[in-house]
mmCIF file of C-alpha atoms and ligand atoms in Angstrom:
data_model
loop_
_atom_site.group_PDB
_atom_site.id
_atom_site.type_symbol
_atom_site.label_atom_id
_atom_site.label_comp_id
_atom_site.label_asym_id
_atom_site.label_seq_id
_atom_site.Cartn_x
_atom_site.Cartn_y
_atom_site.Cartn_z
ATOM 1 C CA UNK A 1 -20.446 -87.062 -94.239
ATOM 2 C CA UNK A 2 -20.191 -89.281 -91.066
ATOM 3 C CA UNK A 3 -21.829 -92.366 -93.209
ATOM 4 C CA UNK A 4 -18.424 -92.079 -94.565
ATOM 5 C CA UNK A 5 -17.281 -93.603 -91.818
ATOM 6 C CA UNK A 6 -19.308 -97.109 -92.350
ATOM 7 C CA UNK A 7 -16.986 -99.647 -93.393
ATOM 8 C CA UNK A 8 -18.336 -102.169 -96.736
ATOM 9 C CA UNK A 9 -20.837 -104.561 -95.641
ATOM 10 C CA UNK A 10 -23.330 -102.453 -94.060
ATOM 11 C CA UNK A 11 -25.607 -99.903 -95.278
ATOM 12 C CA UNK A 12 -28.673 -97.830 -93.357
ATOM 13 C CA UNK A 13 -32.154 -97.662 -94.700
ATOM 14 C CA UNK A 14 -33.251 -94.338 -93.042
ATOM 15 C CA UNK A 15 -36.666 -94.320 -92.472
ATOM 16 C CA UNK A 16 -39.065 -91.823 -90.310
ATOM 17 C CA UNK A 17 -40.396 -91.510 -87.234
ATOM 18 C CA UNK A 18 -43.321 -94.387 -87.900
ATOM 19 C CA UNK A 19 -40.361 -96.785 -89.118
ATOM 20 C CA UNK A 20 -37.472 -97.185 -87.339
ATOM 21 C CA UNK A 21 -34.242 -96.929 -89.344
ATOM 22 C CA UNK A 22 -32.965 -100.752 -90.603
ATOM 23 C CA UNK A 23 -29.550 -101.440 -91.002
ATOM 24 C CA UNK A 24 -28.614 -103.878 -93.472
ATOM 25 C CA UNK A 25 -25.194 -106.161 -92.648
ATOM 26 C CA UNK A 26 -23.700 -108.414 -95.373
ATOM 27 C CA UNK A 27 -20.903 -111.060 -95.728
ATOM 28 C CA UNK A 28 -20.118 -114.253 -97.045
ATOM 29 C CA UNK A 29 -21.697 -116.373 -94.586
ATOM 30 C CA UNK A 30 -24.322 -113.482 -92.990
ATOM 31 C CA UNK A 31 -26.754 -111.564 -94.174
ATOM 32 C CA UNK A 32 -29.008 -109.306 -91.265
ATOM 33 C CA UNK A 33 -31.077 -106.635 -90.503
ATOM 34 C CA UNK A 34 -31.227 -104.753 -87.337
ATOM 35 C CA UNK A 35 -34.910 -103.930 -86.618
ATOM 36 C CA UNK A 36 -37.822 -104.107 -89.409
ATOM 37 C CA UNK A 37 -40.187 -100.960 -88.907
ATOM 38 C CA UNK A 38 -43.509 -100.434 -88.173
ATOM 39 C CA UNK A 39 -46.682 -102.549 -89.912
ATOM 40 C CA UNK A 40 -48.048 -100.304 -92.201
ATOM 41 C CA UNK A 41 -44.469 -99.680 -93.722
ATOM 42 C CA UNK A 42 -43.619 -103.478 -94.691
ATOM 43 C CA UNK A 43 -44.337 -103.336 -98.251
ATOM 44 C CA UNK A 44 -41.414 -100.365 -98.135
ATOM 45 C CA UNK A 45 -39.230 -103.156 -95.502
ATOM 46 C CA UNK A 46 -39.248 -105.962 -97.716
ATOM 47 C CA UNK A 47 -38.589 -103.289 -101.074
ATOM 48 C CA UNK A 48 -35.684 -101.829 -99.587
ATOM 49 C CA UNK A 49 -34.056 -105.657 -98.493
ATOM 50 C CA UNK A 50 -34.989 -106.430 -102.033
ATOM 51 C CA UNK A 51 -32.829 -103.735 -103.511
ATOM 52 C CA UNK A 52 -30.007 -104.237 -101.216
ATOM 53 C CA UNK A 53 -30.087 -108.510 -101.976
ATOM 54 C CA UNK A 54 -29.587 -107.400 -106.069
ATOM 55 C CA UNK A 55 -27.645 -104.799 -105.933
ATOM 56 C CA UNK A 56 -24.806 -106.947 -103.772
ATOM 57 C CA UNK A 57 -25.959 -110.523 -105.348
ATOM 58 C CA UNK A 58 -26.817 -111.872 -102.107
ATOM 59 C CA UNK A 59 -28.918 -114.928 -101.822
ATOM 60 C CA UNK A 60 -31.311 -114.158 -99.180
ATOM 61 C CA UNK A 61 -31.750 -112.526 -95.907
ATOM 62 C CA UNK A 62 -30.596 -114.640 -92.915
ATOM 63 C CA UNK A 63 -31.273 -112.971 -89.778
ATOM 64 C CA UNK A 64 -34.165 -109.892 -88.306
ATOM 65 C CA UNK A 65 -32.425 -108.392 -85.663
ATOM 66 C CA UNK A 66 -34.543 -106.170 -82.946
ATOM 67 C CA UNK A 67 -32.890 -103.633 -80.248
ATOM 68 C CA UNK A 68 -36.533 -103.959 -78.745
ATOM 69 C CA UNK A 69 -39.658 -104.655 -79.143
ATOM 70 C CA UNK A 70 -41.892 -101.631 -79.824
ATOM 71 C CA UNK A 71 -43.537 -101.765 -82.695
ATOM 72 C CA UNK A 72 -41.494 -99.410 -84.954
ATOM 73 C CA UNK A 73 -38.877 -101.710 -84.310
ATOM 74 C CA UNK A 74 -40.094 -104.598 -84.995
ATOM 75 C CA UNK A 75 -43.335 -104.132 -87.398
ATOM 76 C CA UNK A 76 -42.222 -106.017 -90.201
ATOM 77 C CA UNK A 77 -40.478 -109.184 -88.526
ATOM 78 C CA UNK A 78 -43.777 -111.191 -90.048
ATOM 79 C CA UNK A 79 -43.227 -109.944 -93.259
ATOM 80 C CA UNK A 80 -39.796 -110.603 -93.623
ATOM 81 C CA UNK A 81 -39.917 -114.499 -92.306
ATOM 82 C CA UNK A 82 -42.600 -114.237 -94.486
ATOM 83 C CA UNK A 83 -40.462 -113.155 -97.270
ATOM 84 C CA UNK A 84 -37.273 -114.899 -97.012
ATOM 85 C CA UNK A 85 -38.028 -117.625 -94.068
ATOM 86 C CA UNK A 86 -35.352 -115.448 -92.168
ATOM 87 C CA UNK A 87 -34.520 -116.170 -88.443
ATOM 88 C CA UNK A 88 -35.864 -113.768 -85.801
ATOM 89 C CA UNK A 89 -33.880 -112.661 -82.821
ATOM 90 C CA UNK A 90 -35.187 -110.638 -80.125
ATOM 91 C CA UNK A 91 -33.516 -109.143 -76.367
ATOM 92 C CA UNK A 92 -33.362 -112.178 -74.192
ATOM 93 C CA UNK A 93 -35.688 -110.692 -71.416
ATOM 94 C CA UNK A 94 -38.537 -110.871 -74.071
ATOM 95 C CA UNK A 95 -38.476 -114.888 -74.338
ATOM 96 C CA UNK A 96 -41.598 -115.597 -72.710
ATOM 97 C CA UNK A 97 -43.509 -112.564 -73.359
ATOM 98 C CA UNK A 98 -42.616 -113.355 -77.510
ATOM 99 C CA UNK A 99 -43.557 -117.195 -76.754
ATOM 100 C CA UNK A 100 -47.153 -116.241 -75.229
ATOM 101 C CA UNK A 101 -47.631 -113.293 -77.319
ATOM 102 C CA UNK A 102 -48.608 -111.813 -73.571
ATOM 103 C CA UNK A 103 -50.223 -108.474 -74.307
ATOM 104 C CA UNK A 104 -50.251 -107.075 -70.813
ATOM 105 C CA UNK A 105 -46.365 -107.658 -71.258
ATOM 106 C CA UNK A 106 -45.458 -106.433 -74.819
ATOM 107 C CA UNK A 107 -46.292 -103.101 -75.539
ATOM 108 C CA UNK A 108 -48.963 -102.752 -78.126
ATOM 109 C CA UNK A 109 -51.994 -102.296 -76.311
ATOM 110 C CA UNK A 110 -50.642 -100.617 -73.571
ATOM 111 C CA UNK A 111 -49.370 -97.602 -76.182
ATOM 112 C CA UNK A 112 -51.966 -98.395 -78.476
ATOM 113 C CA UNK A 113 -50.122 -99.775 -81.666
ATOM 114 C CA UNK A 114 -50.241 -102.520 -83.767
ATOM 115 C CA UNK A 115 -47.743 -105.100 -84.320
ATOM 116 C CA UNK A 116 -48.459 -108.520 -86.289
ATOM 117 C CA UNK A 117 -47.620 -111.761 -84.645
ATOM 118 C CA UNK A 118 -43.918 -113.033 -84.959
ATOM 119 C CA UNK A 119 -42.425 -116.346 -83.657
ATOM 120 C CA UNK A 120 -38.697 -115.912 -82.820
ATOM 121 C CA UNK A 121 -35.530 -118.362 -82.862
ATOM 122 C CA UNK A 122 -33.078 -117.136 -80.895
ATOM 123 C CA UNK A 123 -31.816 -114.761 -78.265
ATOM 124 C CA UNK A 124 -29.865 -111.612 -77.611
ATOM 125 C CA UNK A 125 -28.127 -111.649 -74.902
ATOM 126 C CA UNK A 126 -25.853 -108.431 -73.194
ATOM 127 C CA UNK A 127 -22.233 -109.413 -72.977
ATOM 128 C CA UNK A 128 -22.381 -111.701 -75.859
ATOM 129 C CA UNK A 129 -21.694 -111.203 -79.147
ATOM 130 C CA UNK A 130 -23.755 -112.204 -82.501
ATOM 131 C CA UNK A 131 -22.306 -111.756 -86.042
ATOM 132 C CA UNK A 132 -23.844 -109.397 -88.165
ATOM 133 C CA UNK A 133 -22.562 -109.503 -91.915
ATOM 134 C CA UNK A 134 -18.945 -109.345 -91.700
ATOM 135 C CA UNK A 135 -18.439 -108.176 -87.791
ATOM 136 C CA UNK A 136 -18.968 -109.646 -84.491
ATOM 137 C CA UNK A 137 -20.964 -106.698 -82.659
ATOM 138 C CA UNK A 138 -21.944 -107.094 -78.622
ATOM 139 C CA UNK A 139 -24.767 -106.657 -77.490
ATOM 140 C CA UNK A 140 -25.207 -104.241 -74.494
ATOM 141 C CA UNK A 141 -28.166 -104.012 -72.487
ATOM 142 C CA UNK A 142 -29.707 -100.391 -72.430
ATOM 143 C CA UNK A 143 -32.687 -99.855 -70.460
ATOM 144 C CA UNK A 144 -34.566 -96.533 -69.983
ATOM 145 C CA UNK A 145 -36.561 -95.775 -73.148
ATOM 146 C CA UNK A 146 -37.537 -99.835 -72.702
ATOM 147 C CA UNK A 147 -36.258 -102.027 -69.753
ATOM 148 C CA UNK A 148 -35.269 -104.921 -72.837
ATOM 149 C CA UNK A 149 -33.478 -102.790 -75.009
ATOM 150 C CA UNK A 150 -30.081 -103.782 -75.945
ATOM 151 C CA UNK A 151 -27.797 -101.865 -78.004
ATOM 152 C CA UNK A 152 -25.327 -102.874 -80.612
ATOM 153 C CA UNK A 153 -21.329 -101.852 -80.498
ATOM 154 C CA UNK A 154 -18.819 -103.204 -83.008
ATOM 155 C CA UNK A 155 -15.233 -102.127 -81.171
ATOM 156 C CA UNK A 156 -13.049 -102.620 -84.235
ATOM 157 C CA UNK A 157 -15.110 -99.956 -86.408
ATOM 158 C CA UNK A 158 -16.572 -97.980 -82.897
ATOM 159 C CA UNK A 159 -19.934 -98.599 -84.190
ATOM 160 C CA UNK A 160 -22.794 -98.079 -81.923
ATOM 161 C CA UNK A 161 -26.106 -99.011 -83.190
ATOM 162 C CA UNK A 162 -28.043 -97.411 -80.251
ATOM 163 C CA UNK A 163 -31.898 -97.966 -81.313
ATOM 164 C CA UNK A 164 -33.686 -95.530 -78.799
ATOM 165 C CA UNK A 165 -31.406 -94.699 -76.030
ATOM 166 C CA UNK A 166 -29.150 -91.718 -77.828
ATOM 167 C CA UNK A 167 -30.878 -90.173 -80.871
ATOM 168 C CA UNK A 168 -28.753 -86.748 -82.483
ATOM 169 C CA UNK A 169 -30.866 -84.868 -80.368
ATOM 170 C CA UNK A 170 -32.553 -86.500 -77.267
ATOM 171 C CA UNK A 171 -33.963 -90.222 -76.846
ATOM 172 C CA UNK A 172 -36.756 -91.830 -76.861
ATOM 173 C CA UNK A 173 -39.417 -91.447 -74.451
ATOM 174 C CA UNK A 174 -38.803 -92.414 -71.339
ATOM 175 C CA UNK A 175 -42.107 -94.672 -71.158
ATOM 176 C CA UNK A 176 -41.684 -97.009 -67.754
ATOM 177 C CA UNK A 177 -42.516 -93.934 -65.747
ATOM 178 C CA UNK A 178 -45.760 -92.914 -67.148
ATOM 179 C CA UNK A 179 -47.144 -95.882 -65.573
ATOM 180 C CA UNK A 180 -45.021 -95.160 -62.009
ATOM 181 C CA UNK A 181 -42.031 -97.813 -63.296
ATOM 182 C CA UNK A 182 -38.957 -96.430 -62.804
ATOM 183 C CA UNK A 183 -36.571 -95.374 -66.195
ATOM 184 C CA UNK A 184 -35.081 -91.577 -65.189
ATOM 185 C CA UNK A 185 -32.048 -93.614 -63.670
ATOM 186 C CA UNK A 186 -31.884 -96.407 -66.393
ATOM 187 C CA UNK A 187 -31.111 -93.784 -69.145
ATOM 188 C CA UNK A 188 -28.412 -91.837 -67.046
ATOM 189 C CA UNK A 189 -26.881 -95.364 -66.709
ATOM 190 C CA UNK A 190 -27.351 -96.583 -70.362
ATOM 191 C CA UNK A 191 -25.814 -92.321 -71.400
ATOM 192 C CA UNK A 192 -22.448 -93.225 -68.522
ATOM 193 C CA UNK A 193 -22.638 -96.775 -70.697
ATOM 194 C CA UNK A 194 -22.251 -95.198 -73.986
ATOM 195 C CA UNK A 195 -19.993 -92.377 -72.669
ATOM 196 C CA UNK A 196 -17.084 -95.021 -72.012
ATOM 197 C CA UNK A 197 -16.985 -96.526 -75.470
ATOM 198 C CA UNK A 198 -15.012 -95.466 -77.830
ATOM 199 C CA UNK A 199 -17.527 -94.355 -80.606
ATOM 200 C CA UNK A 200 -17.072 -93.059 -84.190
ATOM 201 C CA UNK A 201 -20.191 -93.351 -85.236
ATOM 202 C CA UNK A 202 -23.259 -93.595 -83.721
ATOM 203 C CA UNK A 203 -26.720 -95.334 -85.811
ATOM 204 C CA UNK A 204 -29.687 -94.375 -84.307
ATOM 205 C CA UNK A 205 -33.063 -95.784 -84.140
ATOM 206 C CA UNK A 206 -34.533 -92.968 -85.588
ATOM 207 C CA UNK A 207 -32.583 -89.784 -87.709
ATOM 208 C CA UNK A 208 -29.087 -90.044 -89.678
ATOM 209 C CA UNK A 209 -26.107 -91.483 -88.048
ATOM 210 C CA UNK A 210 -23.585 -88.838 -86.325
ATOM 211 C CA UNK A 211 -20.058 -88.448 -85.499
ATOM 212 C CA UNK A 212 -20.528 -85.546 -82.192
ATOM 213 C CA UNK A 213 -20.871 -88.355 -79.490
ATOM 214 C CA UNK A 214 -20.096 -86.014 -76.860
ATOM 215 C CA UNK A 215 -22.192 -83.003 -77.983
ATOM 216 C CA UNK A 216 -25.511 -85.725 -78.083
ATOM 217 C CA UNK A 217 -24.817 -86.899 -74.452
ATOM 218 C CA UNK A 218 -24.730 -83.232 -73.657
ATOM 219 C CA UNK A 219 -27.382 -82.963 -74.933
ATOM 220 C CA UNK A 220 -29.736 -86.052 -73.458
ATOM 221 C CA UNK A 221 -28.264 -85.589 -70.307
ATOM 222 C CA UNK A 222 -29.832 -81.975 -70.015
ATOM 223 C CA UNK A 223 -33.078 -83.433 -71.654
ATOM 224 C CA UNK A 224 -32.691 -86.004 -68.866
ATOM 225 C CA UNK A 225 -32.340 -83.764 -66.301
ATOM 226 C CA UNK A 226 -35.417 -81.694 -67.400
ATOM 227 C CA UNK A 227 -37.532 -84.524 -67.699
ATOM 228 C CA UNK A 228 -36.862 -86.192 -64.337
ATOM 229 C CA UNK A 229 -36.993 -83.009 -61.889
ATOM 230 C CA UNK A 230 -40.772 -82.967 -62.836
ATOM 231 C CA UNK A 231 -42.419 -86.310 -63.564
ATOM 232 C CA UNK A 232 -45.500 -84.340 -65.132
ATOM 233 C CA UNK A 233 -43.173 -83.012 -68.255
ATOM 234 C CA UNK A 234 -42.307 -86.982 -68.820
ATOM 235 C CA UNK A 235 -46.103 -87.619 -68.998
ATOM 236 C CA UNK A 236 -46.986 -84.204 -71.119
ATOM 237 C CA UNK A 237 -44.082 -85.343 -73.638
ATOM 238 C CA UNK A 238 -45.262 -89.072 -73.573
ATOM 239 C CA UNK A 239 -48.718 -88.189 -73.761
ATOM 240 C CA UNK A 240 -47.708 -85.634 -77.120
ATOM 241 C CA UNK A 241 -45.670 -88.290 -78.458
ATOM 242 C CA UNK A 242 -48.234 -91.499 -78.675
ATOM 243 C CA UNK A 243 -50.641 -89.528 -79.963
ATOM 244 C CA UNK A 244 -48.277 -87.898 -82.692
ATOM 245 C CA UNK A 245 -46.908 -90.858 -83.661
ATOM 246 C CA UNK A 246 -50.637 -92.774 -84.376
ATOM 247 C CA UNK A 247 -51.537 -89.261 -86.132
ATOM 248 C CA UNK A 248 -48.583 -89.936 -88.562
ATOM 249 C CA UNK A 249 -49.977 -93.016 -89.102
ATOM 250 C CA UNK A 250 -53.783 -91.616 -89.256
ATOM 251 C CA UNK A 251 -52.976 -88.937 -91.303
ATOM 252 C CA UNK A 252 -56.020 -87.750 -90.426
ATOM 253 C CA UNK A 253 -58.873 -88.747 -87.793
ATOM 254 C CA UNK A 254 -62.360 -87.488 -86.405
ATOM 255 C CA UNK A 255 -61.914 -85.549 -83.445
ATOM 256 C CA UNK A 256 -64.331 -88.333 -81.155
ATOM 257 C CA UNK A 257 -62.235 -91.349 -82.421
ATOM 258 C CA UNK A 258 -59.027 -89.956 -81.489
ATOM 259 C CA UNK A 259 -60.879 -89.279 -78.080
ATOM 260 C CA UNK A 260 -61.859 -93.256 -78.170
ATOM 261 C CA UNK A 261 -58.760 -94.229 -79.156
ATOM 262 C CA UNK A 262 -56.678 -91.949 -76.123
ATOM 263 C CA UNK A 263 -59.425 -93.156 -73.678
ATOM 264 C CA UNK A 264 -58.932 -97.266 -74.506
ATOM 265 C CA UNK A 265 -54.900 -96.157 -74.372
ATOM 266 C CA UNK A 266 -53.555 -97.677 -70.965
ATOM 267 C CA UNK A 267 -50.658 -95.623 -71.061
ATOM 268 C CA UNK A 268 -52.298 -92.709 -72.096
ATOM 269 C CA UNK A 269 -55.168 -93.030 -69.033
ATOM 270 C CA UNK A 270 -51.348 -93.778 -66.896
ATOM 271 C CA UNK A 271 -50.412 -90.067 -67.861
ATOM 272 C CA UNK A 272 -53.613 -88.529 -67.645
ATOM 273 C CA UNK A 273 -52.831 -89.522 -63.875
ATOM 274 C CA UNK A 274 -49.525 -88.362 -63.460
ATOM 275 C CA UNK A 275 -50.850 -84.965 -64.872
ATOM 276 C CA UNK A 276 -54.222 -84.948 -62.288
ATOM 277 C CA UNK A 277 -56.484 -84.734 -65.125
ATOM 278 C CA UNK A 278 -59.395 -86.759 -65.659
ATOM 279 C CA UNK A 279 -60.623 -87.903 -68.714
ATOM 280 C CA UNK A 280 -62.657 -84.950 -70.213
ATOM 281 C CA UNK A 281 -60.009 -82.422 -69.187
ATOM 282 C CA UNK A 282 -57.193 -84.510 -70.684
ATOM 283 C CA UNK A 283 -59.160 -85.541 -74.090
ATOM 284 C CA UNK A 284 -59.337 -81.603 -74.182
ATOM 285 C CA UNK A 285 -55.846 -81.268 -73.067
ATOM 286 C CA UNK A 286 -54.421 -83.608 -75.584
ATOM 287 C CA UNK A 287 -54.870 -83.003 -78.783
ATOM 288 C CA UNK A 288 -55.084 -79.107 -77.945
ATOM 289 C CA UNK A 289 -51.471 -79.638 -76.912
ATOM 290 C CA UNK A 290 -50.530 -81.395 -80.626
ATOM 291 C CA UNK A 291 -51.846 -78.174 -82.368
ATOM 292 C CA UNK A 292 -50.364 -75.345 -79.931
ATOM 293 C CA UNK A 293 -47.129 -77.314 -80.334
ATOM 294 C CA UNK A 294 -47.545 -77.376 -84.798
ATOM 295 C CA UNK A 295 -47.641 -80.971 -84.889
ATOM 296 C CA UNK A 296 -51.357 -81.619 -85.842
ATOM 297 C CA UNK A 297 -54.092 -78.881 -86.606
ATOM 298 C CA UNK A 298 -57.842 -79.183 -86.251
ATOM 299 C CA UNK A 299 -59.598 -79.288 -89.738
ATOM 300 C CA UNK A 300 -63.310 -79.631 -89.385
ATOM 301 C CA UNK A 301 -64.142 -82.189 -86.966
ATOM 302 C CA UNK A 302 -60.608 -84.016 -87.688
ATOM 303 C CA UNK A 303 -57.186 -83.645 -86.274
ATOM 304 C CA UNK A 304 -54.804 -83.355 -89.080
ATOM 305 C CA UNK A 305 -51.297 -84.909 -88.803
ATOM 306 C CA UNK A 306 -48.806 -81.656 -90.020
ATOM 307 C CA UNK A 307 -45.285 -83.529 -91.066
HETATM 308 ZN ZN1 ZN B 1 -38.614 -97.580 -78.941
#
């Protein structure tokens, strides 16, 4: 088992696709977490840092790490200062947006998700390094999926916490271009990035950690390739994706308010674009292409989430 592989002091809570996975650090004089799920999860956030504080005899939770800013990433930040008056630290090219809570810059209205307010207290910054528990881990910047992301590599252990740049199978979508920003490029730079590390162990933002670097990059890169010699199939799997993802967290919704909620979704009008629909054809289109694909089905007038 390639959890095996984690050395003492650090421990991943895997979560689902709603909540990205947190990874708990601890040592004498640090105690983190990298990345704090999505909103509707906290209650589960702040249980599973609970656990982890008694079963190690820790005194408190120092530090919320976040790879980046989408909301299953960083969803239960309030909580947690909430919680344990824990500092927040966030990718250094999110300063301002984070001070002015700037919604046309963060992502939550643009992809339609929720994320409570969070003040933060310090930065991340790529080529620097920030101790998490026991280790000193840098921070590498890894754009594509999000131009802010950073990822996190500890070289004595070749740890890579890699958020949403390499999953087991694939990354994250790519979401700059589905509003004509560019991101194809980023992620076959962030992929060389990760290729050159030595890595034992890879934690992923989403999924169990894994030991095959080399067979994932294979894999991403073809996914890559696929994805950016026809924009439209980045804007189809975006498209599938948002909407899946607020399904999970619908469970279940009336056909016309999912149409509402696609048609007030910036991003979501962004792909409709890409794919020269307009609005009827793609509120058709859309959830349509959820049930062909088995991950929703239409139940009366609602669209059902199938897990
Ligand atoms: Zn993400």
């Amino acid at each position: 088992m390639p959890i095996r592989l984690l050395p003492p002091g650090i421990e991943v809570f895997e979560r689902g696709w709603l909540s990205a996975n947190n990874i708990f650090h601890f040592g004498d004089e640090n105690v983190s977490l990298v990345d704090s799920g999505y909103c509707a999860h906290e209650g589960l956030t702040l249980e599973l840092v609970r656990n982890a504080l008694v079963k190690h005899s820790l005194p408190g939770l120092n530090t919320v790490v976040n790879t980046h800013l989408h909301s299953d990433h960083c969803g239960g930040n309030a909580a947690l200062v909430k919680a344990f008056d824990c500092e927040i630290l966030i990718p250094a090219s999110e300063d301002q947006a984070v001070i002015d809570w700037d919604e046309d810059l963060l992502s939550y209205q643009n992809l339609g998700q929720e994320c409570p307010r969070f003040a933060h207290h310090g930065l991340l910054v790529p080529g620097q390094e920030i101790l998490l528990g026991r280790f000193l881990w840098q921070v590498l910047a890894a754009p594509g999926h999000d131009p802010h992301s950073v990822m996190l590599y500890q070289a004595e252990h070749r740890l890579l916490i890699s958020a949403d740049a390499l999953w087991k199978e694939g990354f994250g979508v790519i979401f700059p271009e589905l509003w004509g920003e560019p991101g194809f490029e980023e992620v076959a730079q962030t992929l060389d990035l990760i290729e050159s590390l030595p890595v034992s162990l890879v934690i992923p933002g989403h999924g169990k950690p894994f030991t095959d670097v080399a067979g994932s990059i294979a894999i991403a890169r073809s996914r890559l390739d696929y994805l950016a010699s026809g924009p439209e199939r980045n804007a189809r799997h975006g498209a599938k994706v948002l909407l899946k993802y607020k399904l999970i967290e619908w469970r279940a919704k009336d056909i016309d308010l999912v149409a509402d909620w696609i048609e007030n979704t910036p991003a979501l009008r962004s792909a409709a674009k890409q794919l020269n629909m307009d609005m009827p054809e793609f509120l058709q289109w859309l959830p349509n292409a959820l049930v062909k694909s088995g991950a929703a089905k239409l139940e009366a007038n609602s669209l059902v989430d199938v897990a």
